[in-house]
Short mmCIF file of C-alpha atoms and ligand atoms in Angstrom, two decimals:
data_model
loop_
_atom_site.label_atom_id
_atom_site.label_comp_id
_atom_site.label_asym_id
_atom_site.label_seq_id
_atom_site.Cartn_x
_atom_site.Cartn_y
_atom_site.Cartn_z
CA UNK A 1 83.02 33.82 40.01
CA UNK A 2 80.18 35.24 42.97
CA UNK A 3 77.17 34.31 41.97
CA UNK A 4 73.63 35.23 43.76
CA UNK A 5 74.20 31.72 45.50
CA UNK A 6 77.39 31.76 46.51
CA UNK A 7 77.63 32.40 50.42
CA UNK A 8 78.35 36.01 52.32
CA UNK A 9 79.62 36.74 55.66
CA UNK A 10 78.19 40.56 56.82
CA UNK A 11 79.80 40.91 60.51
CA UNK A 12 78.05 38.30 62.47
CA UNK A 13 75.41 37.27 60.44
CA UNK A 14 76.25 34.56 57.70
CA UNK A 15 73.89 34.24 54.58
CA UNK A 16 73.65 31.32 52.62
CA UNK A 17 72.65 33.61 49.37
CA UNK A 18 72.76 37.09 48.09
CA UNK A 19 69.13 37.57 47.32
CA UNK A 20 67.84 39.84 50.02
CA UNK A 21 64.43 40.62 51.11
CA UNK A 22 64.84 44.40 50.74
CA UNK A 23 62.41 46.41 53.90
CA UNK A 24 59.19 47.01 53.26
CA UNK A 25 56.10 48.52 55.05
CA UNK A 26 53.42 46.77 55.09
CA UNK A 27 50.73 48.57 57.17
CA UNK A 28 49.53 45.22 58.55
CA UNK A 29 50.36 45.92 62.32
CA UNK A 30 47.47 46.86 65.45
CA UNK A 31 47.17 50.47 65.90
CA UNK A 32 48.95 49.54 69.24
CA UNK A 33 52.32 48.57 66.94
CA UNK A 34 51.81 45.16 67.39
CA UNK A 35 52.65 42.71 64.72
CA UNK A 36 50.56 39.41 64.86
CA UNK A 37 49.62 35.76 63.47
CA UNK A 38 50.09 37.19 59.19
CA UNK A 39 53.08 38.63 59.66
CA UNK A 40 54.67 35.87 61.14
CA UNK A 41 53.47 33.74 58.24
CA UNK A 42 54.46 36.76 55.59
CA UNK A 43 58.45 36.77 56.89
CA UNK A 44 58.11 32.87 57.18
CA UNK A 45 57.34 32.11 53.71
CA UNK A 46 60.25 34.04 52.72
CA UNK A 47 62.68 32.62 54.77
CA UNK A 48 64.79 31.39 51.86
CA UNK A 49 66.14 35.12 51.45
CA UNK A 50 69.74 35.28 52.02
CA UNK A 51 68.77 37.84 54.47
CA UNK A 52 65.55 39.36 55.53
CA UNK A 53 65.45 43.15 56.67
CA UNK A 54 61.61 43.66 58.19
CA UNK A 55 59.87 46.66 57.36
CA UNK A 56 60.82 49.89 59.14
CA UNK A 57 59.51 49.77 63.12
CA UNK A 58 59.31 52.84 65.42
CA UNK A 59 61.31 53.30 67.82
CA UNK A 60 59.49 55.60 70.05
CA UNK A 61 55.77 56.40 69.24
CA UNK A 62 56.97 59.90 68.05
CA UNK A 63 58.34 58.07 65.12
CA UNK A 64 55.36 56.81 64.00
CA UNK A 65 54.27 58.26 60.43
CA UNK A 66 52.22 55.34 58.84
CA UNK A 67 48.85 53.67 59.73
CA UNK A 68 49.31 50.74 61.44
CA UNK A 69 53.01 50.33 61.72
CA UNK A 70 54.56 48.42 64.11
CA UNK A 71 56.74 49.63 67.40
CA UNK A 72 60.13 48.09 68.96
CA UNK A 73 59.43 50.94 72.40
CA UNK A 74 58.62 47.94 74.67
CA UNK A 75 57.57 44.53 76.22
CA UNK A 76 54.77 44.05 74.47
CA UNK A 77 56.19 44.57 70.91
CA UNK A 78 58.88 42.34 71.55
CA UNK A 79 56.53 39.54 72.72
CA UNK A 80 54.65 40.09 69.54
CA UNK A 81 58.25 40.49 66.81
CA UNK A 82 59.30 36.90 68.79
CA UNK A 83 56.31 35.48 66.88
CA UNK A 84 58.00 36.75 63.60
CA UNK A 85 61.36 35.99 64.38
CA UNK A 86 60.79 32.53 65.77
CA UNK A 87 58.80 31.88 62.98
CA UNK A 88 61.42 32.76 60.37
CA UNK A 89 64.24 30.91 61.87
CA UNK A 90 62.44 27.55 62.47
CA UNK A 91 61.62 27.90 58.28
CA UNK A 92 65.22 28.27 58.13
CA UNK A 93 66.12 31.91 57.67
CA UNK A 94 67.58 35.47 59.34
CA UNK A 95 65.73 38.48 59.63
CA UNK A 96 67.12 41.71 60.83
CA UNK A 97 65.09 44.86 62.42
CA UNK A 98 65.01 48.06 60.37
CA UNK A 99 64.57 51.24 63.64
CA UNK A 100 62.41 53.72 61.39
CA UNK A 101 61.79 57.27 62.95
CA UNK A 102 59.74 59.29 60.31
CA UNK A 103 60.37 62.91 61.96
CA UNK A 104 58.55 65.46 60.02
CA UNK A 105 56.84 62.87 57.61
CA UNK A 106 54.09 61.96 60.12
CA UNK A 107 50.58 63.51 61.52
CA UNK A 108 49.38 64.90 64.77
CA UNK A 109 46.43 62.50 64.73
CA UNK A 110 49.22 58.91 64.54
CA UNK A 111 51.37 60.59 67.47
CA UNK A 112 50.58 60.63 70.95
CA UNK A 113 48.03 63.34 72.12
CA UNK A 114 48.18 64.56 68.79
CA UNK A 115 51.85 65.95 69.23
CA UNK A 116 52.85 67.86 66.55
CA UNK A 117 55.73 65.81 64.32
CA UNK A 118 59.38 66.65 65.24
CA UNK A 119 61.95 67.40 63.05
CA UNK A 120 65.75 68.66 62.77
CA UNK A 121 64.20 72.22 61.57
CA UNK A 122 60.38 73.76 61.06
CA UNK A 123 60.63 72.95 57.40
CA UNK A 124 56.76 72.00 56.20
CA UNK A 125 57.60 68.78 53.18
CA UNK A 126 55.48 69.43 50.06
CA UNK A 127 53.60 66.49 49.58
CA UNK A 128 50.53 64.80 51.98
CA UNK A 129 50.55 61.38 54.10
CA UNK A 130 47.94 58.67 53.69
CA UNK A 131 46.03 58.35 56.58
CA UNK A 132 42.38 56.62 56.95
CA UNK A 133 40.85 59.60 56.43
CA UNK A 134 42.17 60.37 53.01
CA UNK A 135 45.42 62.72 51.79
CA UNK A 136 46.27 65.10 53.97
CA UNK A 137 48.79 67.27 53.50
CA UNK A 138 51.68 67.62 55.83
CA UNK A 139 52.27 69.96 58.35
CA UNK A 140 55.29 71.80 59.79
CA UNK A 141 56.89 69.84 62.22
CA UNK A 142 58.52 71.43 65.31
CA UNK A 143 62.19 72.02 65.46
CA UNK A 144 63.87 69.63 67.95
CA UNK A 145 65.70 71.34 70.72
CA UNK A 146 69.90 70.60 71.28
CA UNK A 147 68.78 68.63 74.50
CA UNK A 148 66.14 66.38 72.82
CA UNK A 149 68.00 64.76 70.58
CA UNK A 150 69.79 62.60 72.97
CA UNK A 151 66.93 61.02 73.92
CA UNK A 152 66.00 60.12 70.49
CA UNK A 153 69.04 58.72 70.25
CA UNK A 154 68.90 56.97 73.48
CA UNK A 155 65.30 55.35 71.99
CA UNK A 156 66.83 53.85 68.58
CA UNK A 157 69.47 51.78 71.33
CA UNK A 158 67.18 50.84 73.08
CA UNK A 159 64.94 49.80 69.78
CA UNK A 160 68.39 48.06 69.11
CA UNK A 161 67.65 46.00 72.45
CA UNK A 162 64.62 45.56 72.28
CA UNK A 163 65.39 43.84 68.75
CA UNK A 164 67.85 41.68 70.22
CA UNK A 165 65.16 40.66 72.64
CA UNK A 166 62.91 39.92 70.16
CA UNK A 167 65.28 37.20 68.19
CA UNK A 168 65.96 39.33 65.55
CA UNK A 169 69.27 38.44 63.99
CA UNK A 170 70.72 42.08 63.63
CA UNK A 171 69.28 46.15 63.74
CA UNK A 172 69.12 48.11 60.42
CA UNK A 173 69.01 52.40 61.20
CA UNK A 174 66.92 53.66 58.58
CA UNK A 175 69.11 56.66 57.26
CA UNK A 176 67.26 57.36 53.67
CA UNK A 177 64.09 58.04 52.14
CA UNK A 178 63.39 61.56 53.30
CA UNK A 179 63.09 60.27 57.49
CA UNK A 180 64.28 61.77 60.30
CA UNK A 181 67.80 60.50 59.60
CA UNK A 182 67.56 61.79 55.87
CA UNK A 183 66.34 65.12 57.47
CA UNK A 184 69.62 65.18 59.61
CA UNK A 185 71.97 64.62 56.97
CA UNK A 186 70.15 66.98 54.31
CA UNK A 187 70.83 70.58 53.44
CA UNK A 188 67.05 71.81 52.79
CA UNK A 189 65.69 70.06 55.90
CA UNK A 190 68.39 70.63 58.10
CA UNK A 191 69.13 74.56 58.58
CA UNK A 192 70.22 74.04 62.78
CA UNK A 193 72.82 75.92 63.79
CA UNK A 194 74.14 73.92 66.75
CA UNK A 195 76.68 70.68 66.17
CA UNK A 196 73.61 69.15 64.46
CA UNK A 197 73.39 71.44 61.26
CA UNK A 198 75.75 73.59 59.03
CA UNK A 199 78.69 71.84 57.52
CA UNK A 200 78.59 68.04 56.57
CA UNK A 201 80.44 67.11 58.79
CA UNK A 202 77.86 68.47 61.85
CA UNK A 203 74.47 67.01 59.75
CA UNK A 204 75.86 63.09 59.50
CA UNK A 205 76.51 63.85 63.68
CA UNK A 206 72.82 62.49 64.24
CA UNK A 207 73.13 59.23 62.12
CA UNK A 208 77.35 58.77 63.44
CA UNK A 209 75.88 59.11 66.99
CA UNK A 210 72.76 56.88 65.98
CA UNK A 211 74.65 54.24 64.76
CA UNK A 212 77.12 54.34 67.77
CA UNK A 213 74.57 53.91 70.65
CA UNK A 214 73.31 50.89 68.41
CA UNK A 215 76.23 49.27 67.83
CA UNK A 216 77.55 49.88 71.30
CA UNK A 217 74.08 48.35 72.73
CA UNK A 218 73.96 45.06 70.42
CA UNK A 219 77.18 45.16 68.40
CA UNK A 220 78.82 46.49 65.37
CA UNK A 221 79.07 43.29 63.99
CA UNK A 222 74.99 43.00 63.52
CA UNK A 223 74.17 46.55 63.31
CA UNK A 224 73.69 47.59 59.31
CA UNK A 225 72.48 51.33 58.12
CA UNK A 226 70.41 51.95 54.42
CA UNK A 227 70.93 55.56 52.94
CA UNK A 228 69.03 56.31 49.47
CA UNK A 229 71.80 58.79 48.03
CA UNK A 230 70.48 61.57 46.39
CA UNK A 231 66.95 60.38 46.37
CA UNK A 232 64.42 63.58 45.94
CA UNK A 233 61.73 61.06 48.31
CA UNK A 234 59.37 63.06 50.86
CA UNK A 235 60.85 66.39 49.27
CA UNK A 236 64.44 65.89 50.28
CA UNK A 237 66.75 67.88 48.22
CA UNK A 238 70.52 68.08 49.61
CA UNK A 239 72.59 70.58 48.05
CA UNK A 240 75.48 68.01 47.24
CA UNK A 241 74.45 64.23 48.22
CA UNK A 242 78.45 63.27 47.13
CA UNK A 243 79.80 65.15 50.09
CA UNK A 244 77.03 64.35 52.47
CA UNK A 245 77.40 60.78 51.60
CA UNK A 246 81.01 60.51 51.36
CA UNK A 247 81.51 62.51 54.79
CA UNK A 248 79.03 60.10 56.14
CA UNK A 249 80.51 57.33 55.41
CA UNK A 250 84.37 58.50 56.47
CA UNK A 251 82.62 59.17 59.98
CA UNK A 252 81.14 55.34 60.41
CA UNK A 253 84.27 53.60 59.17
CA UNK A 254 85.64 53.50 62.30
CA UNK A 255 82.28 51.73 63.86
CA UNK A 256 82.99 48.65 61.58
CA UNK A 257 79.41 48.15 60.74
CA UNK A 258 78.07 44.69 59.61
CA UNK A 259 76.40 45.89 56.41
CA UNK A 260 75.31 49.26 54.39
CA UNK A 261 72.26 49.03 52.32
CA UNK A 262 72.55 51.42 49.31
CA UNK A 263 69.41 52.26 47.53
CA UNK A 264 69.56 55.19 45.30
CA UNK A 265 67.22 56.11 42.57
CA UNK A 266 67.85 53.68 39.55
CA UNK A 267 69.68 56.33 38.05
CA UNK A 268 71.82 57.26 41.08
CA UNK A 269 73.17 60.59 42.13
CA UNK A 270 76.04 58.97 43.99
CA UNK A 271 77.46 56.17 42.43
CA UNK A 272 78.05 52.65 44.39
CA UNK A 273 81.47 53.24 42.54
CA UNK A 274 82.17 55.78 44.92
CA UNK A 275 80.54 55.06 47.92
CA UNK A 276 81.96 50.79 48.09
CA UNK A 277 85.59 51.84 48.57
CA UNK A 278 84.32 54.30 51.86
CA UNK A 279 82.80 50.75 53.69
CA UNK A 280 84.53 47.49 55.06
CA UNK A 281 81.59 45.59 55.47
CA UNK A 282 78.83 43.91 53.06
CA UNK A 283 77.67 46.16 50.91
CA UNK A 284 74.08 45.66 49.66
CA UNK A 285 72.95 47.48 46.63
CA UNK A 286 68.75 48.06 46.24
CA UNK A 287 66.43 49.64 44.15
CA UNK A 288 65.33 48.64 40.70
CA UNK A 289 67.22 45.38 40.05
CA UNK A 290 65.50 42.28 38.44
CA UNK A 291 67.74 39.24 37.92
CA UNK A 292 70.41 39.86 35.18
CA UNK A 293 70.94 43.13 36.84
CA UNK A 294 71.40 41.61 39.99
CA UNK A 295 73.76 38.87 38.74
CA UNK A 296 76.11 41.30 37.18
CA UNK A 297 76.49 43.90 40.20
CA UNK A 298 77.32 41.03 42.29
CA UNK A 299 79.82 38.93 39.55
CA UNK A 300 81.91 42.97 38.88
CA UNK A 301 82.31 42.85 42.72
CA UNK A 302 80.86 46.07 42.43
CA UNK A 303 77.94 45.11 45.65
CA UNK A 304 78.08 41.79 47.64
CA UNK A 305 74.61 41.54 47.63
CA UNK A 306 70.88 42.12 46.43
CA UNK A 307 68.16 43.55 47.59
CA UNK A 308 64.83 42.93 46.38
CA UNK A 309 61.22 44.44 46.97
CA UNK A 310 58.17 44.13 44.75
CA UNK A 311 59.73 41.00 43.27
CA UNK A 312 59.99 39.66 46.83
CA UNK A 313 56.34 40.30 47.58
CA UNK A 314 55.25 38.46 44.98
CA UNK A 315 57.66 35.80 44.79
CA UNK A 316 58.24 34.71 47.97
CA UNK A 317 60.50 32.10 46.93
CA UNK A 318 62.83 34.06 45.27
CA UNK A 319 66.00 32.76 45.20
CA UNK A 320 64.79 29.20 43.99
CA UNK A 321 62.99 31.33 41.03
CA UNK A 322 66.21 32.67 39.96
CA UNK A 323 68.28 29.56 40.44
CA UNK A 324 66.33 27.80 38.12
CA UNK A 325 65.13 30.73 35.86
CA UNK A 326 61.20 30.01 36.47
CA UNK A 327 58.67 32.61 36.02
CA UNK A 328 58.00 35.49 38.29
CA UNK A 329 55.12 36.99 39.69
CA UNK A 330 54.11 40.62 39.58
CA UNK A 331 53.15 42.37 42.82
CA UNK A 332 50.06 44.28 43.15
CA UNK A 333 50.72 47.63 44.07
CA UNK A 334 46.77 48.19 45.36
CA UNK A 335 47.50 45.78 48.57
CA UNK A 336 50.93 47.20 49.33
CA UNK A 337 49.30 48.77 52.75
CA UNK A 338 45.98 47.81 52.36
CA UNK A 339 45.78 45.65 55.71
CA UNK A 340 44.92 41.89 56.00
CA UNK A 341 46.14 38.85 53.52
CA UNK A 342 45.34 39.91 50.33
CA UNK A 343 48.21 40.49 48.79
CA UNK A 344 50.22 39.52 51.88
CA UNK A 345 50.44 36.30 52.68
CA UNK A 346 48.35 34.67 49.12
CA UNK A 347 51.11 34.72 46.76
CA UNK A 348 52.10 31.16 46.29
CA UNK A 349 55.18 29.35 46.09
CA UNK A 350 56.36 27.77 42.84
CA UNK A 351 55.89 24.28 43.81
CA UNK A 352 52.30 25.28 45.59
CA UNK A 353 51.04 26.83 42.25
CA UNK A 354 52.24 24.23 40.26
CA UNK A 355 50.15 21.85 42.77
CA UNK A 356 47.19 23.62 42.92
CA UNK A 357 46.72 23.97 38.77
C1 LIG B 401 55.52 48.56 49.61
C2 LIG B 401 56.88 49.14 49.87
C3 LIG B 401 57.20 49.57 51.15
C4 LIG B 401 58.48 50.05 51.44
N1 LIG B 401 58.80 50.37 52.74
C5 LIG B 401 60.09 50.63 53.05
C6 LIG B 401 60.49 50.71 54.43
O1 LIG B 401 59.72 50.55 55.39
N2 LIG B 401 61.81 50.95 54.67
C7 LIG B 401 62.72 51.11 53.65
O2 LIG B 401 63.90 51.31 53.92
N3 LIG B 401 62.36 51.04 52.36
C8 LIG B 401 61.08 50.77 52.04
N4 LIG B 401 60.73 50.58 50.72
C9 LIG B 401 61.78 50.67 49.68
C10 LIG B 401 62.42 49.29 49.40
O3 LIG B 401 63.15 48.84 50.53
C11 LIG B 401 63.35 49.32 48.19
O4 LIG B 401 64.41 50.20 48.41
C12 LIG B 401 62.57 49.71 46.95
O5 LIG B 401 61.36 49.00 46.90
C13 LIG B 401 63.25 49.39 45.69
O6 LIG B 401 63.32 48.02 45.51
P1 LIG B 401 62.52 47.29 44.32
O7 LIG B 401 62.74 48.12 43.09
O8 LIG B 401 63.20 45.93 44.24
O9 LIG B 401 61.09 47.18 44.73
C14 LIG B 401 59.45 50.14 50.40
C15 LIG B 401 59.11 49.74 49.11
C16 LIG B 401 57.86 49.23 48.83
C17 LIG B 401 57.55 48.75 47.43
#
C-alpha cells in the first residue's frame, strides 16, 4: 500500500516522502525582494519535506501585492534565493519556486511609481490589502492591453530562469487564489473580449501560454502549476469552476507537467475525482488535511501526495512527527507575516524540545 513515506517520482524531481511543505508567504523579505540570513534557516529546518514549494515570489515588480515579498526579476534576487536553496539542499532536501503575480490584488503605493495594479479587466475586488499603514481597500486595477500580456508572460520565463539560477529544484505558476492567473481563468474578473476572455477555452489561454514559456525555458519535467478550484478567495467567483478547470487542464496535458497542486476549499467545488484523471503527472492535493486525512487520500490513490501549511510552520519536522505519531504543534496565526523570527524560525524540532525541557 502508498503510504506518506513511501517514495514519488514528479518529472525530474524525486521525493523521498509525500509530506509536502505546501507555499506560504511569509512577509519576511527586504522591501527590495530580497530574501536573507532567516529565511535560509526557515526552508532549512524543514528540509525533511518530501518537497518544499517556497512562498509565492514576483516575477516582475508589477506583481508585487504583499509587504515585503520577495522578487525572482533579477541578479540580485537570485544571489540572495542561492542562500535558501543552498541551504536546503546541504540539510538534505528540494525546494521548488512558486512565480506569484498578484494582478489586481495589489496597491499603487507596493508598485513602482505608484502604478496603478493591472489586471485582465477594470473589475475593483471587494475586500482591502494589508499594508503598513492599515486596511485599505482595493482599488480598480487597469485593464491590460492585447500587447502587454506577452511581456508578462515573457517575465514568469524568465522568473523560471532566474529560479533555475538560483538552485531551486523546479518552478511552481501560481494559478489560484484569486491572482492574476485566477483572474485570467475566471468569469467575473475576466470580461476581455480578445483571445484572452469569453469562452473557456480563450480565459485558460493566459495560464496554457504561462506554463509553456516556463516549461520551454527550464523544462516540463520541473515545472508544476497550483489552481484552488472553485475557491471564492480575493472575490473570485467563476460562473462554472468544472468547465474552467476541466478545459484547463485538457489544454496543459499536452505540456507533460511535473506536478499539479490542487487546493480547493475543504469542501471542494471541483472534485480531485474529476480533475486526477485530466493530469499525467504527480498530483498533490492541499488544503485542510491533518494526518489521517492525509494518509487515506494518498493509500485510495486518489492524490500522490500532501501538502501541508500551518502544520508545517509549526512543525517543522513533519514527516518524522507523523511517522512516529508524536505530538504536533499549533501555528500562531498572529506571526504569519509579522516580519522577523518570531514565529518563523523558533518553533523547535521534536528532538530539540525534548532537549531543552
Ligand atoms: C500564512 C499562509 C500564507 C500562504 N501563502 C500562500 C502563497 O504564497 N501561495 C500559495 O499558493 N498559497 C499560500 N497559502 C495557502 C497554502 O499554500 C495552503 O493551500 C493552505 O494553507 C491550506 O493548507 P493548510 O490547511 O494545510 O494550512 C498560504 C497559507 C498560509 C497559512
Amino acid at each position: 500500500m502508498t503510504t506518506l513515506l513511501t517514495p514519488l517520482a514528479a518529472g525530474r524531481l524525486r521525493l523521498p516522502n509525500r509530506v509536502l511543505m505546501a507555499p506560504m508567504t511569509r512577509s519576511r523579505a527586504d522591501d527590495d525582494g530580497l530574501v536573507g540570513a532567516l529565511t535560509a534557516q526557515y526552508y532549512a529546518q524543514r528540509a525533511s519535506a518530501g518537497l518544499i514549494i517556497s512562498e509565492g515570489i514576483w516575477p516582475e515588480p508589477m506583481g508585487k501585492g504583499y509587504v515585503r515579498t520577495p522578487g525572482l526579476a533579477d541578479a540580485s534576487h537570485v544571489a540572495a534565493w542561492r542562500r535558501v536553496t543552498d541551504a536546503v539542499h546541504a540539510a538534505g532536501g528540494r525546494i521548488v519556486a512558486q512565480i506569484m503575480h498578484t494582478g489586481r490584488i495589489s496597491d499603487p503605493s507596493l508598485l513602482p511609481g505608484e502604478a496603478t495594479p493591472v489586471a485582465p479587466s477594470a473589475v475593483r475586488p471587494n475586500g482591502g490589502t494589508w499594508l503598513d499603514s492599515g486596511m485599505q481597500p482595493h482599488v480598480t486595477p487597469r485593464a491590460l492591453g492585447t500587447h502587454e500580456i506577452r511581456a508578462i508572460i515573457d517575465n514568469h520565463a524568465q522568473a523560471a530562469r532566474l529560479a533555475i539560477d538560483a538552485g531551486f529544484d523546479g518552478v511552481e505558476l501560481h494559478g489560484g487564489n484569486g491572482y492574476l492567473s485566477t483572474q485570467f481563468l475566471s468569469s467575473n474578473t475576466n470580461v476581455r473580449t480578445d483571445r484572452f476572455g469569453g469562452s473557456a477555452m480563450n480565459r485558460v489561454r493566459f495560464v496554457v501560454e504561462t506554463l509553456e514559456a516556463m516549461a520551454g525555458t527550464v523544462g516540463a519535467d520541473r515545472t508544476g502549476l497550483k489552481i484552488t478550484p472553485g475557491k471564492t478567495f480575493n472575490d473570485i467567483h467563476d460562473a462554472d469552476p468544472r468547465e474552467t478547470y476541466v478545459t484547463l487542464l485538457r489544454a496543459i496535458r499536452p505540456l507533460n507537467l511535473s506536478f499539479l497542486e490542487v487546493a480547493p476549499d475543504p469542501v471542494p467545488v471541483v472534485s480531485h475525482a474529476v480533475l486526477r484523471p485530466l493530469f499525467d503527472g504527480a498530483y498533490l492535493a492541499g488544503s485542510g488535511f491533518d494526518h489521517a486525512s492525509a494518509r487515506a487520500i494518498v493509500a485510495s490513490g486518489e492524490a500522490d501526495a500532501v501538502l501541508f501549511g500551518q502544520l508545517f510552520i509549526a512543525n517543522p519536522d513533519l514527516p518524522r512527527r507523523f511517522a512516529y505519531s508524536e505530538p504536533l504543534a499549533q501555528a500562531d496565526q498572529a506571526t504569519f507575516y509579522a516580519g522577523g523570527p518570531k514565529g518563523y524560525i523558533d518553533y523547535p524540532a521534536l528532538d530539540e524540545r525534548l532537549a531543552a525541557e
